[in-house]
């Protein structure tokens, strides 16, 4: 049973006031807040078994290793990865994608090959592929986005062809909110012998994601967006794809044997975790997963759908704001981006902050898509398990007050 009050009471930060008002945190797509259970799990590392992992025979080191590997097992189960070894701990989604770009991609992509992304990618899933194209002589192509914020799949037969080596696509857009048909794209990619990478930064924290069902080759997400601390992220790779991949970073722990002039590589996942890993935040990520599992990811998704539906309807009363992305809440994740011809988003963001409401304003690291629709920036309210319809009411009310304030010059 989904109990908002109970959930909210687990998040200490939600009790704080901002500018004299109760905090309304609607910037979850940027980063999420952390429940007491995650904060405690992080403290417990430093209070009880802090020690380097995989290196010691002493008790603390063995305990730290056990907790770290336990976190890996939890992540694997959470995304239904077939084995924990296919889960590589990295810093964040950006590092996960760069890892694939600088290992698998440069080893498998060559001149004349094609890399396919979409027009709605976060810079993290675009700029690395620009570099791979430059390094390998491959061509970078993009699936267009329709006026309604969906992927235009009408030209997919041409876009995914025998030259395509990789399809790199965002699962849920952090700008338009669109949920993309990644399973279908995976089938199409595999049908021409290409691989698929899914940027799951905005999906894994908010809905059930099953890597076997999606049949993806790579999947990336960030811990800080799923209630864990920043500095821990995940790259899932199919074993058959990374088994023989060259390492990304070189140094301790990723080696099997080292001589003065050469070295051999450890097995996965260690081969891709050079140096001391961020075991403390990995343990906290495990606690975040426990927390979400206790609620159930289906419940998380349906709560966010409810809030998003409510928000989409409520925004209709704001004639000066135009909502971006698909109109149907079932086709979107839990976020709503909007723009206004009357008021700059930064002014709106500042006005809302004065009332304790945190939203994101700017290009949200999706500059090309903003450019395509002729906007320098937009506003974005994004939701998580602790948000309520009352908070949406407050947002709408305050956005109404902002119009009065900015267009009539009176304070409210
Ligand atoms: N991809 C998407 C869709 C995102 O929303 C984000 C962050 O906002 C990223 C990638 C990058 O995540 P990180 O900054 O944690 O690497």
Tab-separated table of C-alpha atoms and ligand atoms in Angstrom:
chain	number	residue	atom	x	y	z
A	1	UNK	CA	0.000	0.000	0.000
A	2	UNK	CA	1.449	3.371	-1.054
A	3	UNK	CA	1.558	5.678	1.939
A	4	UNK	CA	2.769	9.182	1.006
A	5	UNK	CA	2.802	10.430	4.587
A	6	UNK	CA	4.895	7.488	5.744
A	7	UNK	CA	7.253	7.907	2.802
A	8	UNK	CA	7.646	11.658	3.360
A	9	UNK	CA	8.537	11.105	6.998
A	10	UNK	CA	11.560	9.051	5.870
A	11	UNK	CA	13.110	12.081	4.121
A	12	UNK	CA	14.567	14.491	6.702
A	13	UNK	CA	15.161	17.264	4.150
A	14	UNK	CA	11.443	17.520	3.366
A	15	UNK	CA	10.816	19.142	6.736
A	16	UNK	CA	13.064	22.098	6.024
A	17	UNK	CA	11.904	25.570	5.134
A	18	UNK	CA	13.206	27.534	2.177
A	19	UNK	CA	12.781	31.293	2.184
A	20	UNK	CA	10.302	30.961	5.020
A	21	UNK	CA	8.145	28.383	3.239
A	22	UNK	CA	7.853	24.627	3.497
A	23	UNK	CA	10.178	23.068	0.879
A	24	UNK	CA	8.405	21.698	-2.194
A	25	UNK	CA	11.062	19.741	-4.021
A	26	UNK	CA	10.208	19.298	-7.700
A	27	UNK	CA	13.696	18.922	-9.157
A	28	UNK	CA	13.993	15.160	-8.918
A	29	UNK	CA	15.128	14.639	-12.496
A	30	UNK	CA	18.266	16.606	-11.561
A	31	UNK	CA	18.824	14.704	-8.334
A	32	UNK	CA	16.650	12.956	-5.778
A	33	UNK	CA	16.425	13.389	-2.014
A	34	UNK	CA	17.661	10.643	0.319
A	35	UNK	CA	15.634	8.734	2.914
A	36	UNK	CA	16.949	8.213	6.448
A	37	UNK	CA	17.555	4.530	5.583
A	38	UNK	CA	20.079	5.499	2.884
A	39	UNK	CA	21.747	8.136	5.046
A	40	UNK	CA	22.058	5.568	7.857
A	41	UNK	CA	23.487	2.951	5.501
A	42	UNK	CA	26.149	5.423	4.398
A	43	UNK	CA	26.996	6.330	7.989
A	44	UNK	CA	27.195	2.651	8.910
A	45	UNK	CA	30.007	2.150	6.395
A	46	UNK	CA	32.160	4.762	8.123
A	47	UNK	CA	31.047	3.833	11.628
A	48	UNK	CA	31.330	0.077	11.336
A	49	UNK	CA	33.432	-1.417	8.545
A	50	UNK	CA	35.221	1.274	6.540
A	51	UNK	CA	38.171	-0.406	4.863
A	52	UNK	CA	39.408	-0.925	1.321
A	53	UNK	CA	37.588	-3.639	-0.610
A	54	UNK	CA	39.071	-6.690	-2.362
A	55	UNK	CA	42.467	-6.058	-0.770
A	56	UNK	CA	42.671	-7.211	2.815
A	57	UNK	CA	42.536	-10.420	4.785
A	58	UNK	CA	41.479	-8.523	7.880
A	59	UNK	CA	37.902	-8.504	9.130
A	60	UNK	CA	36.994	-4.945	8.195
A	61	UNK	CA	38.209	-5.353	4.632
A	62	UNK	CA	36.322	-8.610	4.223
A	63	UNK	CA	33.161	-7.042	5.632
A	64	UNK	CA	33.496	-4.021	3.329
A	65	UNK	CA	33.998	-6.359	0.368
A	66	UNK	CA	30.953	-8.393	1.332
A	67	UNK	CA	28.762	-5.268	1.607
A	68	UNK	CA	30.090	-3.900	-1.692
A	69	UNK	CA	29.432	-7.150	-3.540
A	70	UNK	CA	26.063	-7.425	-1.857
A	71	UNK	CA	25.174	-4.018	-3.314
A	72	UNK	CA	26.165	-5.314	-6.740
A	73	UNK	CA	23.865	-8.308	-6.273
A	74	UNK	CA	21.019	-5.988	-5.275
A	75	UNK	CA	21.505	-3.845	-8.376
A	76	UNK	CA	21.632	-6.948	-10.576
A	77	UNK	CA	18.368	-8.266	-9.133
A	78	UNK	CA	16.736	-4.848	-9.365
A	79	UNK	CA	17.283	-4.594	-13.127
A	80	UNK	CA	17.064	-8.379	-13.621
A	81	UNK	CA	20.657	-8.670	-14.812
A	82	UNK	CA	21.430	-12.375	-15.279
A	83	UNK	CA	24.545	-12.241	-13.056
A	84	UNK	CA	26.095	-9.653	-10.699
A	85	UNK	CA	29.335	-9.614	-12.707
A	86	UNK	CA	27.522	-7.812	-15.531
A	87	UNK	CA	26.984	-4.828	-13.212
A	88	UNK	CA	29.928	-2.425	-13.268
A	89	UNK	CA	30.078	0.343	-10.695
A	90	UNK	CA	31.022	3.719	-12.142
A	91	UNK	CA	30.515	7.318	-10.989
A	92	UNK	CA	27.325	8.126	-12.907
A	93	UNK	CA	25.458	7.721	-16.199
A	94	UNK	CA	27.927	9.995	-17.951
A	95	UNK	CA	30.898	7.854	-16.967
A	96	UNK	CA	29.027	4.657	-17.887
A	97	UNK	CA	28.384	5.941	-21.407
A	98	UNK	CA	31.947	7.205	-21.780
A	99	UNK	CA	33.199	3.797	-20.678
A	100	UNK	CA	31.310	2.150	-23.552
A	101	UNK	CA	32.411	4.886	-25.958
A	102	UNK	CA	36.093	4.470	-25.109
A	103	UNK	CA	36.109	0.671	-24.997
A	104	UNK	CA	33.507	-1.210	-26.997
A	105	UNK	CA	32.798	1.606	-29.450
A	106	UNK	CA	36.332	2.424	-30.526
A	107	UNK	CA	37.087	-1.289	-30.800
A	108	UNK	CA	34.027	-2.099	-32.883
A	109	UNK	CA	33.160	0.981	-34.899
A	110	UNK	CA	35.048	2.078	-37.992
A	111	UNK	CA	34.945	4.444	-40.974
A	112	UNK	CA	31.595	4.418	-42.787
A	113	UNK	CA	29.771	2.805	-39.834
A	114	UNK	CA	26.816	4.586	-38.274
A	115	UNK	CA	25.921	5.447	-34.701
A	116	UNK	CA	22.258	6.274	-34.184
A	117	UNK	CA	20.989	8.446	-31.354
A	118	UNK	CA	17.855	10.601	-31.109
A	119	UNK	CA	17.200	14.325	-31.193
A	120	UNK	CA	16.100	14.264	-27.553
A	121	UNK	CA	19.339	12.954	-26.015
A	122	UNK	CA	20.886	14.391	-22.878
A	123	UNK	CA	24.380	15.697	-23.717
A	124	UNK	CA	25.756	12.648	-21.860
A	125	UNK	CA	24.409	10.368	-24.566
A	126	UNK	CA	25.374	12.622	-27.446
A	127	UNK	CA	28.749	14.258	-26.892
A	128	UNK	CA	30.600	10.926	-26.279
A	129	UNK	CA	29.254	9.637	-29.616
A	130	UNK	CA	30.361	12.819	-31.375
A	131	UNK	CA	33.877	11.995	-30.129
A	132	UNK	CA	33.630	8.336	-31.204
A	133	UNK	CA	32.493	9.460	-34.665
A	134	UNK	CA	35.446	11.840	-34.857
A	135	UNK	CA	37.902	9.156	-33.687
A	136	UNK	CA	36.623	6.327	-35.884
A	137	UNK	CA	35.311	8.044	-39.015
A	138	UNK	CA	31.783	6.810	-38.283
A	139	UNK	CA	28.694	8.867	-39.051
A	140	UNK	CA	26.412	10.094	-36.263
A	141	UNK	CA	22.682	10.067	-37.099
A	142	UNK	CA	19.613	11.014	-35.065
A	143	UNK	CA	16.051	9.719	-34.937
A	144	UNK	CA	13.892	12.855	-35.308
A	145	UNK	CA	11.328	13.943	-32.736
A	146	UNK	CA	7.761	14.785	-33.796
A	147	UNK	CA	5.904	17.960	-32.834
A	148	UNK	CA	4.118	15.944	-30.158
A	149	UNK	CA	7.415	14.978	-28.510
A	150	UNK	CA	7.544	11.354	-29.657
A	151	UNK	CA	10.262	9.635	-31.644
A	152	UNK	CA	9.412	9.744	-35.334
A	153	UNK	CA	9.753	6.076	-36.192
A	154	UNK	CA	8.518	6.462	-39.786
A	155	UNK	CA	12.067	6.457	-41.195
A	156	UNK	CA	13.497	3.783	-38.904
A	157	UNK	CA	14.063	1.294	-41.719
A	158	UNK	CA	16.510	3.718	-43.308
A	159	UNK	CA	17.985	4.938	-40.046
A	160	UNK	CA	18.688	1.463	-38.687
A	161	UNK	CA	20.485	-0.268	-41.522
A	162	UNK	CA	23.403	-2.619	-42.208
A	163	UNK	CA	25.886	0.210	-41.482
A	164	UNK	CA	24.465	0.834	-38.010
A	165	UNK	CA	26.813	-0.416	-35.306
A	166	UNK	CA	25.189	1.174	-32.267
A	167	UNK	CA	21.814	2.607	-31.290
A	168	UNK	CA	22.257	4.851	-28.220
A	169	UNK	CA	18.910	6.028	-26.926
A	170	UNK	CA	17.419	7.648	-23.850
A	171	UNK	CA	14.721	5.516	-22.172
A	172	UNK	CA	12.821	8.434	-20.614
A	173	UNK	CA	13.653	11.938	-21.805
A	174	UNK	CA	14.676	14.301	-19.006
A	175	UNK	CA	13.274	17.182	-21.064
A	176	UNK	CA	10.134	16.015	-22.899
A	177	UNK	CA	9.356	13.218	-20.460
A	178	UNK	CA	8.783	10.838	-23.379
A	179	UNK	CA	9.092	7.118	-22.731
A	180	UNK	CA	10.809	5.738	-25.802
A	181	UNK	CA	10.090	2.316	-27.366
A	182	UNK	CA	13.491	0.925	-26.387
A	183	UNK	CA	12.481	-2.725	-26.595
A	184	UNK	CA	11.416	-2.292	-30.192
A	185	UNK	CA	14.589	-0.337	-30.953
A	186	UNK	CA	16.651	-3.156	-29.409
A	187	UNK	CA	14.959	-5.697	-31.710
A	188	UNK	CA	15.569	-3.518	-34.733
A	189	UNK	CA	19.200	-2.885	-33.780
A	190	UNK	CA	19.853	-6.589	-33.280
A	191	UNK	CA	18.165	-7.457	-36.561
A	192	UNK	CA	20.952	-5.581	-38.406
A	193	UNK	CA	23.730	-6.812	-36.087
A	194	UNK	CA	23.996	-3.541	-34.138
A	195	UNK	CA	24.199	-3.084	-30.366
A	196	UNK	CA	21.906	-0.937	-28.246
A	197	UNK	CA	22.793	1.274	-25.284
A	198	UNK	CA	19.946	2.584	-23.143
A	199	UNK	CA	20.378	5.736	-21.079
A	200	UNK	CA	18.192	4.780	-18.134
A	201	UNK	CA	19.045	7.749	-15.906
A	202	UNK	CA	15.346	8.716	-15.787
A	203	UNK	CA	13.783	5.258	-15.977
A	204	UNK	CA	15.486	2.912	-13.498
A	205	UNK	CA	14.642	5.166	-10.495
A	206	UNK	CA	10.996	5.483	-11.502
A	207	UNK	CA	9.655	2.305	-13.102
A	208	UNK	CA	10.387	-1.415	-13.367
A	209	UNK	CA	13.278	-1.955	-15.797
A	210	UNK	CA	14.256	-5.449	-16.878
A	211	UNK	CA	17.417	-5.737	-18.957
A	212	UNK	CA	16.570	-9.247	-20.110
A	213	UNK	CA	13.133	-8.219	-21.288
A	214	UNK	CA	14.554	-5.144	-23.049
A	215	UNK	CA	17.378	-7.274	-24.439
A	216	UNK	CA	19.733	-4.290	-24.215
A	217	UNK	CA	23.488	-4.645	-24.605
A	218	UNK	CA	24.342	-1.699	-22.346
A	219	UNK	CA	22.261	0.185	-19.809
A	220	UNK	CA	23.390	3.133	-17.694
A	221	UNK	CA	21.995	4.954	-14.670
A	222	UNK	CA	23.097	7.208	-11.801
A	223	UNK	CA	22.775	6.468	-8.095
A	224	UNK	CA	22.011	10.060	-7.109
A	225	UNK	CA	18.755	10.033	-9.099
A	226	UNK	CA	17.576	6.891	-7.286
A	227	UNK	CA	17.985	8.223	-3.735
A	228	UNK	CA	21.634	7.140	-3.353
A	229	UNK	CA	24.522	9.619	-3.030
A	230	UNK	CA	26.225	11.230	-6.011
A	231	UNK	CA	29.421	9.519	-7.144
A	232	UNK	CA	27.998	6.034	-7.706
A	233	UNK	CA	26.451	4.846	-10.946
A	234	UNK	CA	25.895	1.659	-12.878
A	235	UNK	CA	26.770	0.289	-16.265
A	236	UNK	CA	25.088	-2.988	-17.102
A	237	UNK	CA	26.687	-4.876	-20.015
A	238	UNK	CA	25.741	-8.158	-21.586
A	239	UNK	CA	28.519	-10.630	-20.724
A	240	UNK	CA	28.909	-11.751	-24.337
A	241	UNK	CA	29.547	-8.130	-25.334
A	242	UNK	CA	32.042	-7.090	-22.648
A	243	UNK	CA	33.753	-10.407	-22.057
A	244	UNK	CA	36.618	-9.451	-24.358
A	245	UNK	CA	36.406	-5.691	-24.106
A	246	UNK	CA	39.632	-3.811	-23.407
A	247	UNK	CA	39.696	-1.886	-20.100
A	248	UNK	CA	38.743	1.778	-19.888
A	249	UNK	CA	41.026	2.902	-17.037
A	250	UNK	CA	44.224	1.099	-16.079
A	251	UNK	CA	45.752	0.594	-12.637
A	252	UNK	CA	45.162	-1.436	-9.507
A	253	UNK	CA	42.531	-4.171	-9.183
A	254	UNK	CA	41.683	-4.363	-12.906
A	255	UNK	CA	44.758	-6.538	-13.583
A	256	UNK	CA	45.373	-10.244	-13.236
A	257	UNK	CA	49.185	-10.154	-13.510
A	258	UNK	CA	51.645	-7.352	-14.037
A	259	UNK	CA	55.225	-7.421	-15.327
A	260	UNK	CA	57.527	-4.430	-15.850
A	261	UNK	CA	56.515	-4.111	-19.479
A	262	UNK	CA	52.999	-5.494	-19.725
A	263	UNK	CA	49.931	-6.701	-17.853
A	264	UNK	CA	46.965	-9.041	-18.236
A	265	UNK	CA	43.398	-8.170	-17.311
A	266	UNK	CA	41.136	-9.315	-14.535
A	267	UNK	CA	37.669	-10.740	-15.235
A	268	UNK	CA	34.543	-8.606	-15.341
A	269	UNK	CA	33.471	-6.554	-13.442
A	270	UNK	CA	36.890	-5.825	-11.829
A	271	UNK	CA	38.491	-5.176	-15.221
A	272	UNK	CA	36.356	-2.049	-15.485
A	273	UNK	CA	36.724	-0.898	-11.888
A	274	UNK	CA	40.317	0.313	-11.762
A	275	UNK	CA	41.502	1.756	-8.456
A	276	UNK	CA	39.610	1.918	-5.168
A	277	UNK	CA	35.907	1.868	-6.019
A	278	UNK	CA	33.287	4.014	-4.328
A	279	UNK	CA	32.219	1.170	-2.051
A	280	UNK	CA	30.566	3.414	0.552
A	281	UNK	CA	28.137	4.962	-1.913
A	282	UNK	CA	27.569	1.566	-3.527
A	283	UNK	CA	26.385	0.269	-0.152
A	284	UNK	CA	24.066	3.279	0.116
A	285	UNK	CA	22.776	2.500	-3.385
A	286	UNK	CA	21.968	-0.996	-2.155
A	287	UNK	CA	19.978	0.564	0.702
A	288	UNK	CA	18.103	2.807	-1.767
A	289	UNK	CA	17.183	-0.286	-3.768
A	290	UNK	CA	15.973	-2.043	-0.608
A	291	UNK	CA	13.857	1.016	0.128
A	292	UNK	CA	12.287	1.058	-3.336
A	293	UNK	CA	11.759	-2.709	-3.332
A	294	UNK	CA	9.800	-2.397	-0.092
A	295	UNK	CA	7.431	0.002	-1.876
A	296	UNK	CA	7.471	-1.867	-5.196
A	297	UNK	CA	8.475	-0.327	-8.505
A	298	UNK	CA	4.994	-0.810	-9.993
A	299	UNK	CA	3.656	1.312	-7.117
A	300	UNK	CA	6.344	3.932	-7.670
A	301	UNK	CA	5.407	4.144	-11.345
A	302	UNK	CA	1.681	4.356	-10.699
A	303	UNK	CA	2.150	7.063	-8.044
A	304	UNK	CA	4.220	9.137	-10.469
A	305	UNK	CA	1.707	8.578	-13.279
A	306	UNK	CA	-1.049	9.836	-10.989
A	307	UNK	CA	0.938	12.944	-10.042
A	308	UNK	CA	1.885	13.579	-13.682
A	309	UNK	CA	-1.710	13.179	-14.901
A	310	UNK	CA	-2.848	15.554	-12.180
A	311	UNK	CA	-0.100	18.003	-13.106
A	312	UNK	CA	-0.823	17.873	-16.846
A	313	UNK	CA	-4.484	18.652	-16.201
A	314	UNK	CA	-3.685	21.386	-13.681
A	315	UNK	CA	-1.291	23.076	-16.104
A	316	UNK	CA	-4.226	23.554	-18.501
A	317	UNK	CA	-5.444	26.339	-16.220
A	318	UNK	CA	-2.252	28.276	-16.927
A	319	UNK	CA	-2.878	29.737	-20.340
A	320	UNK	CA	0.454	31.548	-20.435
A	321	UNK	CA	2.403	28.300	-20.135
A	322	UNK	CA	2.798	25.690	-22.850
A	323	UNK	CA	3.578	22.118	-21.839
A	324	UNK	CA	6.277	20.324	-23.799
A	325	UNK	CA	6.252	16.620	-24.645
A	326	UNK	CA	3.459	14.068	-25.123
A	327	UNK	CA	-0.006	15.036	-23.866
A	328	UNK	CA	-0.796	11.481	-22.722
A	329	UNK	CA	0.586	10.834	-19.221
A	330	UNK	CA	0.926	7.098	-19.912
A	331	UNK	CA	3.566	7.926	-22.538
A	332	UNK	CA	5.678	9.961	-20.150
A	333	UNK	CA	7.809	9.677	-17.047
A	334	UNK	CA	7.142	11.791	-13.971
A	335	UNK	CA	8.165	15.211	-15.215
A	336	UNK	CA	6.615	18.187	-16.942
A	337	UNK	CA	8.642	20.761	-18.857
A	338	UNK	CA	7.003	24.006	-19.942
A	339	UNK	CA	7.728	27.395	-21.428
A	340	UNK	CA	6.120	30.776	-21.615
A	341	UNK	CA	6.275	33.590	-24.118
A	342	UNK	CA	5.547	36.028	-21.259
A	343	UNK	CA	8.111	35.153	-18.619
A	344	UNK	CA	11.668	33.808	-18.826
A	345	UNK	CA	11.999	30.404	-17.075
A	346	UNK	CA	14.788	31.710	-14.835
A	347	UNK	CA	12.455	34.439	-13.567
A	348	UNK	CA	9.773	31.824	-12.925
A	349	UNK	CA	12.299	29.584	-11.155
A	350	UNK	CA	13.445	32.440	-8.950
A	351	UNK	CA	9.873	33.457	-8.139
A	352	UNK	CA	8.993	29.864	-7.190
A	353	UNK	CA	12.116	29.576	-5.049
A	354	UNK	CA	10.996	32.609	-3.064
A	355	UNK	CA	7.963	30.480	-2.127
A	356	UNK	CA	10.063	27.418	-1.268
A	357	UNK	CA	9.375	25.571	-4.547
A	358	UNK	CA	12.380	24.045	-6.316
A	359	UNK	CA	12.085	23.407	-10.056
A	360	UNK	CA	14.765	23.250	-12.740
A	361	UNK	CA	15.163	25.993	-15.314
A	362	UNK	CA	17.544	26.078	-18.249
A	363	UNK	CA	18.268	23.684	-21.117
A	364	UNK	CA	18.528	20.602	-18.835
A	365	UNK	CA	21.615	19.451	-20.814
A	366	UNK	CA	19.391	18.927	-23.869
A	367	UNK	CA	20.502	21.929	-25.892
A	368	UNK	CA	20.011	20.556	-29.431
A	369	UNK	CA	16.347	19.669	-28.777
A	370	UNK	CA	15.705	23.087	-27.230
A	371	UNK	CA	17.320	24.644	-30.293
A	372	UNK	CA	15.161	22.517	-32.619
A	373	UNK	CA	11.963	23.842	-31.058
A	374	UNK	CA	13.293	27.383	-30.896
A	375	UNK	CA	13.665	27.727	-27.130
A	376	UNK	CA	16.776	28.880	-25.273
A	377	UNK	CA	15.471	27.372	-22.041
A	378	UNK	CA	12.423	25.921	-20.297
A	379	UNK	CA	11.087	25.214	-16.830
A	380	UNK	CA	10.730	21.663	-15.522
A	381	UNK	CA	8.914	20.182	-12.548
A	382	UNK	CA	9.915	16.580	-11.887
A	383	UNK	CA	8.419	14.196	-9.370
A	384	UNK	CA	9.311	11.303	-7.118
A	385	UNK	CA	7.677	9.050	-4.551
A	386	UNK	CA	7.419	11.785	-1.901
A	387	UNK	CA	5.594	14.344	-4.056
A	388	UNK	CA	1.882	14.917	-3.588
A	389	UNK	CA	-1.019	16.438	-5.494
A	390	UNK	CA	-1.137	19.159	-2.813
A	391	UNK	CA	2.357	20.168	-3.899
A	392	UNK	CA	1.173	20.361	-7.514
A	393	UNK	CA	-1.678	22.631	-6.359
A	394	UNK	CA	0.863	24.877	-4.682
A	395	UNK	CA	3.015	24.923	-7.810
A	396	UNK	CA	0.075	25.919	-10.004
A	397	UNK	CA	-1.141	28.538	-7.560
A	398	UNK	CA	2.349	30.047	-7.380
A	399	UNK	CA	2.732	29.982	-11.170
A	400	UNK	CA	-0.549	31.924	-11.375
A	401	UNK	CA	0.800	34.427	-8.873
A	402	UNK	CA	3.974	34.721	-10.968
A	403	UNK	CA	1.951	35.819	-13.996
A	404	UNK	CA	0.290	38.555	-11.992
A	405	UNK	CA	3.620	39.611	-10.536
A	406	UNK	CA	5.509	39.743	-13.817
A	407	UNK	CA	2.832	41.102	-16.095
A	408	UNK	CA	1.095	43.529	-13.745
A	409	UNK	CA	4.158	44.389	-11.665
A	410	UNK	CA	2.452	43.829	-8.306
A	411	UNK	CA	3.743	41.529	-5.611
A	412	UNK	CA	1.646	38.616	-4.429
B	1	LIG	N1	20.896	11.060	-19.111
B	1	LIG	C1	19.766	11.604	-18.688
B	1	LIG	C2	18.490	11.298	-19.388
B	1	LIG	C3	19.772	12.475	-17.605
B	1	LIG	O1	18.635	13.030	-17.170
B	1	LIG	C4	21.001	12.740	-16.957
B	1	LIG	C5	21.057	13.687	-15.838
B	1	LIG	O2	20.251	14.575	-15.719
B	1	LIG	C6	22.153	12.121	-17.437
B	1	LIG	C7	22.067	11.285	-18.522
B	1	LIG	C8	23.476	12.361	-16.806
B	1	LIG	O3	23.487	11.897	-15.499
B	1	LIG	P1	24.753	12.158	-14.571
B	1	LIG	O4	24.951	13.652	-14.549
B	1	LIG	O5	24.371	11.602	-13.258
B	1	LIG	O6	25.890	11.472	-15.221
